Coordinates of C-alpha atoms in Angstrom, one line a residue:
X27 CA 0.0 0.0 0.0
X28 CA 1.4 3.2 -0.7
X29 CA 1.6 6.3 1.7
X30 CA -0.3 9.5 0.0
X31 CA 1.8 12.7 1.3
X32 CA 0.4 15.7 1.5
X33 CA 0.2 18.0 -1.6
X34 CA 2.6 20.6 -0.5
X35 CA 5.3 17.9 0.3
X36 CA 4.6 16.4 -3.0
X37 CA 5.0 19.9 -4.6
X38 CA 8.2 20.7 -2.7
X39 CA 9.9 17.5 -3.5
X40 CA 9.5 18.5 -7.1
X41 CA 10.9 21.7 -6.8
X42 CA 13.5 21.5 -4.7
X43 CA 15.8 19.1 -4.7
X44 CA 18.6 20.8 -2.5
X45 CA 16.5 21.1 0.9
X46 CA 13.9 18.1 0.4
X47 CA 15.7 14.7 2.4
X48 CA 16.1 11.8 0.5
X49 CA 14.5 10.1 3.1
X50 CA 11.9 13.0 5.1
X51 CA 13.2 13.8 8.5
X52 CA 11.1 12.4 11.0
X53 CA 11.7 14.3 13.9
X54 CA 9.0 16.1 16.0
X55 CA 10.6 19.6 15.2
X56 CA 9.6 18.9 11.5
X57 CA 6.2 19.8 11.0
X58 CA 5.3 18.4 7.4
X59 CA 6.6 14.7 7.8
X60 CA 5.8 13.3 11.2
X61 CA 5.6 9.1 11.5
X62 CA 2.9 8.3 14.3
X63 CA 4.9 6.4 17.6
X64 CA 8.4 8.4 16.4
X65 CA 9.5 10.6 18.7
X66 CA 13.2 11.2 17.5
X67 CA 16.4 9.2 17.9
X68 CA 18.2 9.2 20.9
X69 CA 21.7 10.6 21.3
X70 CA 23.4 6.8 22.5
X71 CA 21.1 5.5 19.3
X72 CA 22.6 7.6 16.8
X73 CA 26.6 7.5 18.5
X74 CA 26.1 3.8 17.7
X75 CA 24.5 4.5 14.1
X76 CA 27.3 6.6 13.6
X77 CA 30.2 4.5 14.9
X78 CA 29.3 1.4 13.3
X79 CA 29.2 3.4 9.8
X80 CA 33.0 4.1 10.7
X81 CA 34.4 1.1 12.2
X82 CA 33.9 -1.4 8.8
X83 CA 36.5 -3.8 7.1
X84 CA 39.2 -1.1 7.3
X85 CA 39.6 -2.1 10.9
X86 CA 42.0 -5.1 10.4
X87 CA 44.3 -3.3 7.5
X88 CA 45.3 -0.6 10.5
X89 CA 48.0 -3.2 12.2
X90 CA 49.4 -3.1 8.8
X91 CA 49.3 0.0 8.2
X92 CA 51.0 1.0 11.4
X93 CA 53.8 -1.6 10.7
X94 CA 54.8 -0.1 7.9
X95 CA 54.7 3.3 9.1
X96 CA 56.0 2.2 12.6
X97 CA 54.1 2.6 15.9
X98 CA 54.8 5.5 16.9
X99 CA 54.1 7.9 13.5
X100 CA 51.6 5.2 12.9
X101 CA 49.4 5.7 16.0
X102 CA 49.7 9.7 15.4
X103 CA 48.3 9.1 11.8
X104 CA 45.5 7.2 13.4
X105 CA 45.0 10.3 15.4
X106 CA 45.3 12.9 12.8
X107 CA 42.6 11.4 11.0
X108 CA 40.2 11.2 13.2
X109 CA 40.5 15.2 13.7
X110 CA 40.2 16.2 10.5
X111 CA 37.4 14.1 10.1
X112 CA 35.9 15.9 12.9
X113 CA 36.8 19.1 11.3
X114 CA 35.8 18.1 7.6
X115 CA 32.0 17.3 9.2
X116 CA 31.7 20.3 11.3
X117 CA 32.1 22.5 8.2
X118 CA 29.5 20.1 6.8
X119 CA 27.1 20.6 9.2
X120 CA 27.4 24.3 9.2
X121 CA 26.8 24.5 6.0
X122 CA 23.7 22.3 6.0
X123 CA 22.2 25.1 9.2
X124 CA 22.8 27.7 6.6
X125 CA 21.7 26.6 3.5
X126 CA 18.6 24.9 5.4
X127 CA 19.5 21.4 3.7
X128 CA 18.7 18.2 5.0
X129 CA 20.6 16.2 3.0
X130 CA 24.6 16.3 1.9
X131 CA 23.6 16.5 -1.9
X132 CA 21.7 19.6 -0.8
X133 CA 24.4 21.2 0.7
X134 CA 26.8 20.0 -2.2
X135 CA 24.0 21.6 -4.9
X136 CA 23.7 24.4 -3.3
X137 CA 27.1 25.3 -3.7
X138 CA 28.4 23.9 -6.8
X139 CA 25.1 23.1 -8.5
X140 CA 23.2 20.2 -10.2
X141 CA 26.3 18.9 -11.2
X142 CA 28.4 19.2 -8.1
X143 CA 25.7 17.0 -6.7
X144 CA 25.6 14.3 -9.1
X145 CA 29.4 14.2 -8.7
X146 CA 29.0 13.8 -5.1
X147 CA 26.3 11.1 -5.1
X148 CA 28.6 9.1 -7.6
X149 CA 31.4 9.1 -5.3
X150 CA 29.4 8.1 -2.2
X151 CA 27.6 5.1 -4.5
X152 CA 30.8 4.1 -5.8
X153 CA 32.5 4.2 -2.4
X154 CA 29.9 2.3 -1.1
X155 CA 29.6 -0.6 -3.2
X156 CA 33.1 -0.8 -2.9
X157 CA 33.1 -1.2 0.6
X158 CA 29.8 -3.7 0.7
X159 CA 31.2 -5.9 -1.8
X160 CA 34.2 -6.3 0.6
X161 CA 32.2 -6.7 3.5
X162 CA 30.7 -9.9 1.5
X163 CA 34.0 -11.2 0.4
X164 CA 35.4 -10.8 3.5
X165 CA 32.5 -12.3 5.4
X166 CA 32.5 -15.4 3.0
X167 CA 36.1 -16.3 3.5
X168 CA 35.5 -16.1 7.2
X169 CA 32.5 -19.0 7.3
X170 CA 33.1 -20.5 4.3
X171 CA 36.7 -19.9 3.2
X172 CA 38.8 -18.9 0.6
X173 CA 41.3 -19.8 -2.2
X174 CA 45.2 -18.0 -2.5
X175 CA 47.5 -19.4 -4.7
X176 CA 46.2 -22.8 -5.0
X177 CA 45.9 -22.8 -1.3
X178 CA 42.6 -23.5 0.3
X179 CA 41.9 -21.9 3.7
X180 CA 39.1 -23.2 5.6
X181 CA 36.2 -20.8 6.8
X182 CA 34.4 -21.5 10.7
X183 CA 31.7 -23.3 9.4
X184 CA 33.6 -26.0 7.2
X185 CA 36.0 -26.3 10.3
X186 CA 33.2 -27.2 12.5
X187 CA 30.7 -29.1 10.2
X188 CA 32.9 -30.3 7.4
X189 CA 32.2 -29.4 3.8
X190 CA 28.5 -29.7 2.7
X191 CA 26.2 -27.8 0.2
X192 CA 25.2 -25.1 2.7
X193 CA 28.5 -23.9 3.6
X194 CA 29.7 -23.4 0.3
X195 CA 30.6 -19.9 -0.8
X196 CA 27.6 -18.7 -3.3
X197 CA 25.0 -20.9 -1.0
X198 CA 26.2 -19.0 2.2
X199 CA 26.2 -15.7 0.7
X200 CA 22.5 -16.3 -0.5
X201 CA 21.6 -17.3 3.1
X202 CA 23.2 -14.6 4.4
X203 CA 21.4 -11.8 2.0
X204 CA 18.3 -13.6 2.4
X205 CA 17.9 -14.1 5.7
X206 CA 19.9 -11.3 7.5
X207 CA 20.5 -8.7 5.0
X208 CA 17.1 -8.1 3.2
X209 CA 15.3 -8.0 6.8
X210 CA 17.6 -5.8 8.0
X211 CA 17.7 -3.1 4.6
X212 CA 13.6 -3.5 4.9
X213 CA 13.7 -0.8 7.9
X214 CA 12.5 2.9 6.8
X215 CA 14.6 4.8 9.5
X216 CA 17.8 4.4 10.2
X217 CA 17.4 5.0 13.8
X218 CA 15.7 1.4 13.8
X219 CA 19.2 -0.2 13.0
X220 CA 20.7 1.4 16.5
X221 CA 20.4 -1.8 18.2
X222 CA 22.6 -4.6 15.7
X223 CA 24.6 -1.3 15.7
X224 CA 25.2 -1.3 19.4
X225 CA 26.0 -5.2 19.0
X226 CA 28.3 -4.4 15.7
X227 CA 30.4 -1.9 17.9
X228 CA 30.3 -4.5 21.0
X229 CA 31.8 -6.9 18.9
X230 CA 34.4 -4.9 17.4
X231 CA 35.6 -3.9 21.2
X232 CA 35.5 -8.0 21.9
X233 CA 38.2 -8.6 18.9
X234 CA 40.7 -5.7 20.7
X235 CA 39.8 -7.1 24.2
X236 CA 41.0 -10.7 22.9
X237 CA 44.0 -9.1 20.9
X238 CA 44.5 -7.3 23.9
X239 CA 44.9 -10.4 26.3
X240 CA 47.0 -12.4 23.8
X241 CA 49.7 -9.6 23.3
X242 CA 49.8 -9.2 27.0
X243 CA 49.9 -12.6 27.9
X244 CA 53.1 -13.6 25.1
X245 CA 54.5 -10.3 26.4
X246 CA 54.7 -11.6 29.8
X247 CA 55.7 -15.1 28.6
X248 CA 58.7 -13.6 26.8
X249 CA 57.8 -14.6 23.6
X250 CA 57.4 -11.5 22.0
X251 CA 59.2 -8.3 22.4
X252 CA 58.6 -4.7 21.9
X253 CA 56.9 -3.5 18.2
X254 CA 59.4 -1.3 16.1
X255 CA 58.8 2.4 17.1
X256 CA 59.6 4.1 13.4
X257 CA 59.4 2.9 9.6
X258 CA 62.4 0.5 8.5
X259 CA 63.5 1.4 4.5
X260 CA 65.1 -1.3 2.5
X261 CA 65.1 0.4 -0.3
X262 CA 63.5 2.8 -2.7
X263 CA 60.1 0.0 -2.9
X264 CA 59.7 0.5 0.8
X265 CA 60.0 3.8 1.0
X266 CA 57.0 4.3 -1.7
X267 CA 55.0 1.5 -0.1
X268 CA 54.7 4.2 3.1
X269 CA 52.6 6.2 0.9
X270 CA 49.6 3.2 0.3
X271 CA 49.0 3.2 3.9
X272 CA 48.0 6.8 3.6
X273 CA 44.6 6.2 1.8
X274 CA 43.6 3.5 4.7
X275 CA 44.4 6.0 7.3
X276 CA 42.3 8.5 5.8
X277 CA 39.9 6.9 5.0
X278 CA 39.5 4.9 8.0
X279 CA 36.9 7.4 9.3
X280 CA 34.8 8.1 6.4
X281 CA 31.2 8.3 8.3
X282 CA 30.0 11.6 6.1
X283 CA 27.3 10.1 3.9
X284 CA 24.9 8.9 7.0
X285 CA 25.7 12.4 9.3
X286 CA 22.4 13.4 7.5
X287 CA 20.3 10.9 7.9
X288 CA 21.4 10.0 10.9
X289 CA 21.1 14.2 12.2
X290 CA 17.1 14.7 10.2
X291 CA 16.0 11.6 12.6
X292 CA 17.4 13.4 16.2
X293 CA 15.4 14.5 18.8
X294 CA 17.3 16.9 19.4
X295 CA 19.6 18.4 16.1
X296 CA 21.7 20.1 18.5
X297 CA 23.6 17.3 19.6
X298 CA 24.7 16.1 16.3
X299 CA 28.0 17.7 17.2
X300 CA 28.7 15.9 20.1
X301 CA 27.1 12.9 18.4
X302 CA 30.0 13.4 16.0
X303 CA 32.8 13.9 18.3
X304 CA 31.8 11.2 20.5
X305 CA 31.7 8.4 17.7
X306 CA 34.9 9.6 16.6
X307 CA 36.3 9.2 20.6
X308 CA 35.2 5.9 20.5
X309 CA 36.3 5.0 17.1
X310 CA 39.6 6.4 17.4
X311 CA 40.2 4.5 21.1
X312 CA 39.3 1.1 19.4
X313 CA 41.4 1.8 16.4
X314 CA 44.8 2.9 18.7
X315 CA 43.4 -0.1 20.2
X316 CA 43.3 -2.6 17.8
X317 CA 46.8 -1.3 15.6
X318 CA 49.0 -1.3 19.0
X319 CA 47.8 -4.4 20.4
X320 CA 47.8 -6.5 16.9
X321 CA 51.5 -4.6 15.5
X322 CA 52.5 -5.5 19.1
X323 CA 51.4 -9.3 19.0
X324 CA 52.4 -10.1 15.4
X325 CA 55.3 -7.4 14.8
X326 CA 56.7 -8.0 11.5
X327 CA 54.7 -10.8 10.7
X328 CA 51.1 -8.8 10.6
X329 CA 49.3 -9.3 7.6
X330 CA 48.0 -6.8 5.0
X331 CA 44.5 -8.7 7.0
X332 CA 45.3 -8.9 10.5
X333 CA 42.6 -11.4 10.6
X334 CA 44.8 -13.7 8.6
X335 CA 47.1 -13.8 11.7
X336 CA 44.6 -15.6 13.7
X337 CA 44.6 -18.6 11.0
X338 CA 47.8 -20.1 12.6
X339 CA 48.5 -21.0 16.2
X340 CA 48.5 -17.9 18.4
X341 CA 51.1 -20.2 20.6
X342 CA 49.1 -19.9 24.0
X343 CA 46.3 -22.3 25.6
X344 CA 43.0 -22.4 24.0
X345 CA 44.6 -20.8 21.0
X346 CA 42.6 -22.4 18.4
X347 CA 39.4 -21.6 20.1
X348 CA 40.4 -17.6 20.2
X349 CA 41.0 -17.7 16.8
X350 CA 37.0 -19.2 16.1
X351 CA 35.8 -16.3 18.5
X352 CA 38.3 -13.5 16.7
X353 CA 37.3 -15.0 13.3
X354 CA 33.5 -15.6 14.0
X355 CA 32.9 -12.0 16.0
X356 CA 34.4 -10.3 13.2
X357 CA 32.7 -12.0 10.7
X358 CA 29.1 -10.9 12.8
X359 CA 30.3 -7.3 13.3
X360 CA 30.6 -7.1 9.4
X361 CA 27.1 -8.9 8.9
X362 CA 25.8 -5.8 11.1
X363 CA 27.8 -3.2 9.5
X364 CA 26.5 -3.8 6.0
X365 CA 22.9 -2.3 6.9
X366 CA 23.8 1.0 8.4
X367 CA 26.2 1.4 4.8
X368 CA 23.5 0.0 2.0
X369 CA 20.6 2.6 3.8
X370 CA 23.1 5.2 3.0
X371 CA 23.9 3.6 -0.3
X372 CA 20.2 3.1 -1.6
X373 CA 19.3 6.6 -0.6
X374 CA 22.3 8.0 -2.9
X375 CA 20.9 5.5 -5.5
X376 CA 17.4 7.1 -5.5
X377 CA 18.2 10.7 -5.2
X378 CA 20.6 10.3 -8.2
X379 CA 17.8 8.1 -10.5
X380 CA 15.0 9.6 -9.0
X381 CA 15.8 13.4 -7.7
X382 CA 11.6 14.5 -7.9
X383 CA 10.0 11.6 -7.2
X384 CA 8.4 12.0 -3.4
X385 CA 10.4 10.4 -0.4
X386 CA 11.6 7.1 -0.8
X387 CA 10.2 5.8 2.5
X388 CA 6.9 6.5 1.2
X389 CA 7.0 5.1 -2.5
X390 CA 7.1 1.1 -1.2
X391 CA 7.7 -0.2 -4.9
X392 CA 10.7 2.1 -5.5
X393 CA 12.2 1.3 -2.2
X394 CA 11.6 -2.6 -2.5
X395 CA 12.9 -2.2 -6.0
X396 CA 15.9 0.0 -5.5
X397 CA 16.8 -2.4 -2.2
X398 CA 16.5 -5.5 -4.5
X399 CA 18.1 -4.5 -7.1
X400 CA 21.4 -3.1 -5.1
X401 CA 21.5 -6.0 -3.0
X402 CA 21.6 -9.0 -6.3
X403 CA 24.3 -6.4 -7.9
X404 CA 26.2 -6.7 -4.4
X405 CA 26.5 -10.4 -4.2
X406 CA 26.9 -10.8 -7.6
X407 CA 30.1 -8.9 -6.9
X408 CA 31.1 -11.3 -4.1
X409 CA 30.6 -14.1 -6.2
X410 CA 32.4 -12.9 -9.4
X411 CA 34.8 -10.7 -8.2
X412 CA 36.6 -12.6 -5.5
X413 CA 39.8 -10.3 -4.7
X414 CA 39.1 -6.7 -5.4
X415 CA 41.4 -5.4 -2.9
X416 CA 43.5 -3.2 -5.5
X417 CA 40.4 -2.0 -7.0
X418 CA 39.4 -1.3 -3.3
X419 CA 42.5 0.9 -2.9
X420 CA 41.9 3.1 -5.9
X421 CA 38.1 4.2 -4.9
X422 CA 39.3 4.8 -1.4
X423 CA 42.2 6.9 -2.5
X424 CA 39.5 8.3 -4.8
X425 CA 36.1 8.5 -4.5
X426 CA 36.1 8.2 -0.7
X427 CA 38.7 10.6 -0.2
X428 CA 36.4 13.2 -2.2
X429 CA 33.4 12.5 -0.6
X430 CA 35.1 12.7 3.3
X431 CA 37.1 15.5 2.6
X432 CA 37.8 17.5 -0.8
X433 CA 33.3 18.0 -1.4
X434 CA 33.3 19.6 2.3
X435 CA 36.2 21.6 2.3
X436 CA 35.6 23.0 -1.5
X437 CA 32.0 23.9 0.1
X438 CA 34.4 26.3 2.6
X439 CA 36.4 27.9 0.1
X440 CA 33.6 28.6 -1.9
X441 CA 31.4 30.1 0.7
X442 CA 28.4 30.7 -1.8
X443 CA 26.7 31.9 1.7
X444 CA 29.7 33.9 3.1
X445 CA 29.6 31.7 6.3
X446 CA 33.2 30.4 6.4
X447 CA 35.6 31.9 8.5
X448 CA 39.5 32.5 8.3
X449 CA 40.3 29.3 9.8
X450 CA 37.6 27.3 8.2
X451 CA 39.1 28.4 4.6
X452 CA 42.9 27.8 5.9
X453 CA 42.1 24.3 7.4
X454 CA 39.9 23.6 3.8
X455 CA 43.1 24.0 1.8
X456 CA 44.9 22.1 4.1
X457 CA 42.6 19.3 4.1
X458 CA 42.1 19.5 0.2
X459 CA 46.2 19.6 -0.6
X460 CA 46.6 16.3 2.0
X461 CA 43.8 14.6 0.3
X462 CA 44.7 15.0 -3.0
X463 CA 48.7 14.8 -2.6
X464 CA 48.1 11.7 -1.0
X465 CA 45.8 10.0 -3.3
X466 CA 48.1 10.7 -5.9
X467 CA 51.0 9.1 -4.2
X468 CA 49.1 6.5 -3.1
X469 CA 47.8 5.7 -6.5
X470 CA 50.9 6.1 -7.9
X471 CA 52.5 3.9 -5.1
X472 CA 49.9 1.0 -6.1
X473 CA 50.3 1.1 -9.9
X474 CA 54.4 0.7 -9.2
X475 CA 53.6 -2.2 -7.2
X476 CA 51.3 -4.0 -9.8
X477 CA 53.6 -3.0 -12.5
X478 CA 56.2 -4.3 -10.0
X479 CA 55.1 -7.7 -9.4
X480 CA 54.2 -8.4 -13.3
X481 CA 57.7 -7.4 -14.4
X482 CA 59.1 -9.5 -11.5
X483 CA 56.4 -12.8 -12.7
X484 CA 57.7 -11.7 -16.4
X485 CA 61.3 -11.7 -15.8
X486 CA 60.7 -15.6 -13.6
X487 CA 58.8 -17.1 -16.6

């Protein structure tokens, strides 16, 4: 059955695509959309929303990251990040108050026009997809394993059960979107995801907590020593592979495409800044977390996956069984994750196909159709594309990059609304020359490294 708006809503949405929400806010300070029984978010609800939207897949290439960089400057990137990721969505949501937008499209047209806006919603859809397809790759080598180099690793389930029909890798994935992700993508409000979000986070903090108590315990045993403090070069390759770590480090925040939805469904608007600096508090603690404890356990020896690590014996009692916890809560906290991305995803999706069409909560065969449709292109992905991990790279360095910090800070310097102070412009260009001189080493960095390893496979054969 589908919801009749009223006729002024109708006629807005038409008219004005910059300040009409993807998906109408629903709080009780909005007077023309108002869904009966919803009083507004709550603050803990939407810190959850918001953290679990941060901490994704990128999690478990930190460790790496840091070992290449060293703990010490590694650990301060970690940092830095998370700053001007606070910074980047403060001038974000001042511009939103003073262009009256409701949506980060809005804010983006009202600035730079209908094309700035399509350029934005591209980047956020193909950042997105990106980052689900990974989620399902990743989550299907966890339960039902994976192949490297003619080498088969063994997911949880086939561990436990043996290999039968219903662990295999497209039937698991099926299950999975069937059963778990459809229900979950079905919710209108985003705010109705804060619970599995509260779970996601929980089991992110159980991974460090094990980590944790494994480094400690081999520290104490003597089997490990201290992690390397600073970078080590052995040569000109290493010195440019310091550079690919940038883009995970950036990027290893980006939260920006649900601050909207996430801030029209609040009780209380005012708090989306704490909101934000909170969630970034948390996220940054379980990130220092996570890269100090796992450099620390595996030093040299941490994978480009730190989950990889705990495919081996962790040399302790009750090793194996720590690694079916590490491996299985990690594989849940991903299976929570993807909701809270695809709601962003699927509204991006509809405002770019269908920018006058009435809210997409309220048009039930768009939204079932969009959600379907996004979700069979998604594990189609997974199933065909089974290592996408360089591809990965580029969007982050790319299209995530532009959409968590070069869209917000050109919004500053352009200052259609003469808003933006001294500061706000000087920290913009700042933001905007990291972000861009660091894609384009990282990029760079990357395509040596491919071109690298095909010469070297070349030069063996």
């Amino acid at each position: 059955m589908r919801i009749t708006l009223p006729f002024s809503i109708r006629k807005s949405r038409r008219t004005n695509t910059k300040t009409i929400p993807l998906y109408p806010s629903l709080s009780k300070h909005n007077n023309d959309v108002v869904q009966h029984g919803f009083d507004g978010s709550s603050f803990i609800g939407a810190v959850f929303n918001l953290s679990t939207t941060i901490v994704g897949a990128g999690i478990m290439a930190l460790p790496s990251a840091v070992k290449q960089l060293g703990l010490i400057p590694g650990l301060g990137m970690i940092i830095l990040g998370a700053m001007l990721t606070e910074a980047s969505i403060d001038i974000l949501l001042k511009f939103t108050r003073v262009s009256k937008s409701t949506t980060y499209s809005g804010v983006v047209c009202d600035s730079f026009g209908e094309v700035g806006r399509i350029l934005l919603l591209l980047c956020i859809i193909v950042s997105n997809i990106g980052m689900l397809v990974v989620y399902m790759i990743i989550i299907g080598d966890v339960f039902s394993g994976t192949w490297s180099e003619g080498v088969h690793y063994s997911g949880v389930l086939e561990e436990w059960f043996g290999q039968h029909w219903w662990s295999t890798r497209p039937v698991l994935l099926l299950l999975t979107m069937l059963l778990v992700f459809l229900p979950l993508a079905s919710f209108r409000r985003v705010d109705s995801l804060r619970y599995t979000s509260a779970l996601s986070v929980g089991l992110a903090v159980v991974f460090v907590v094990i980590t944790a108590g494994v480094a400690t315990y081999k520290f104490i045993d003597g089997s490990i020593g201290m992690p390397r403090l600073m970078p080590k070069f052995t040569g000109q390759e290493s010195f440019w592979k310091l550079f690919t770590t940038i883009p995970i480090l950036v990027t290893a925040y980006i939260c920006h495409h649900n601050v909207h939805p996430i801030d029209n469904e609040l009780k209380d608007p005012t708090h989306m800044k704490s909101i934000v600096r909170t969630s970034l508090l948390l996220c940054a603690s379980v990130y220092v977390a996570t890269s100090l404890f796992g450099f620390f356990l595996f030093g040299d020896k941490t994978q480009d996956d730190v989950l990889a690590n705990f495919d081996g014996d962790l040399g302790i009692p009750y090793g194996s069984f720590l690694n079916d916890v590490v491996r299985m809560s990690y594989g849940a906290h991903l299976i929570l994750v993807f909701p809270i991305v695809f709601y962003s995803l699927r509204l991006n999706v509809d405002g770019l196909l269908f920018p006058h069409a009435i809210p997409l909560a309220f048009d039930n065969q768009r939204f079932y159709l969009v959600t379907i449709v996004l979700l069979v292109f998604i594990f189609l992905g997974a199933n065909f594309v089974p290592s996408i991990w360089d591809a990965f790279q580029f969007t982050g360095a790319t299209a995530s990059v532009s959409a968590a910090f070069i869209f917000p800070a050109a919004i500053a310097i352009r200052d259609t609304r003469g808003f933006a102070t001294k500061k706000d412009k000087r920290l913009s260009w700042l933001m905007i020359l990291l972000a861009i001189s660091s894609s384009t080493v990282a990029i760079s960095s990357d395509l040596y490294s491919i071109f690298s390893s095909e010469a070297g496979a070349t030069a063996r054969t």
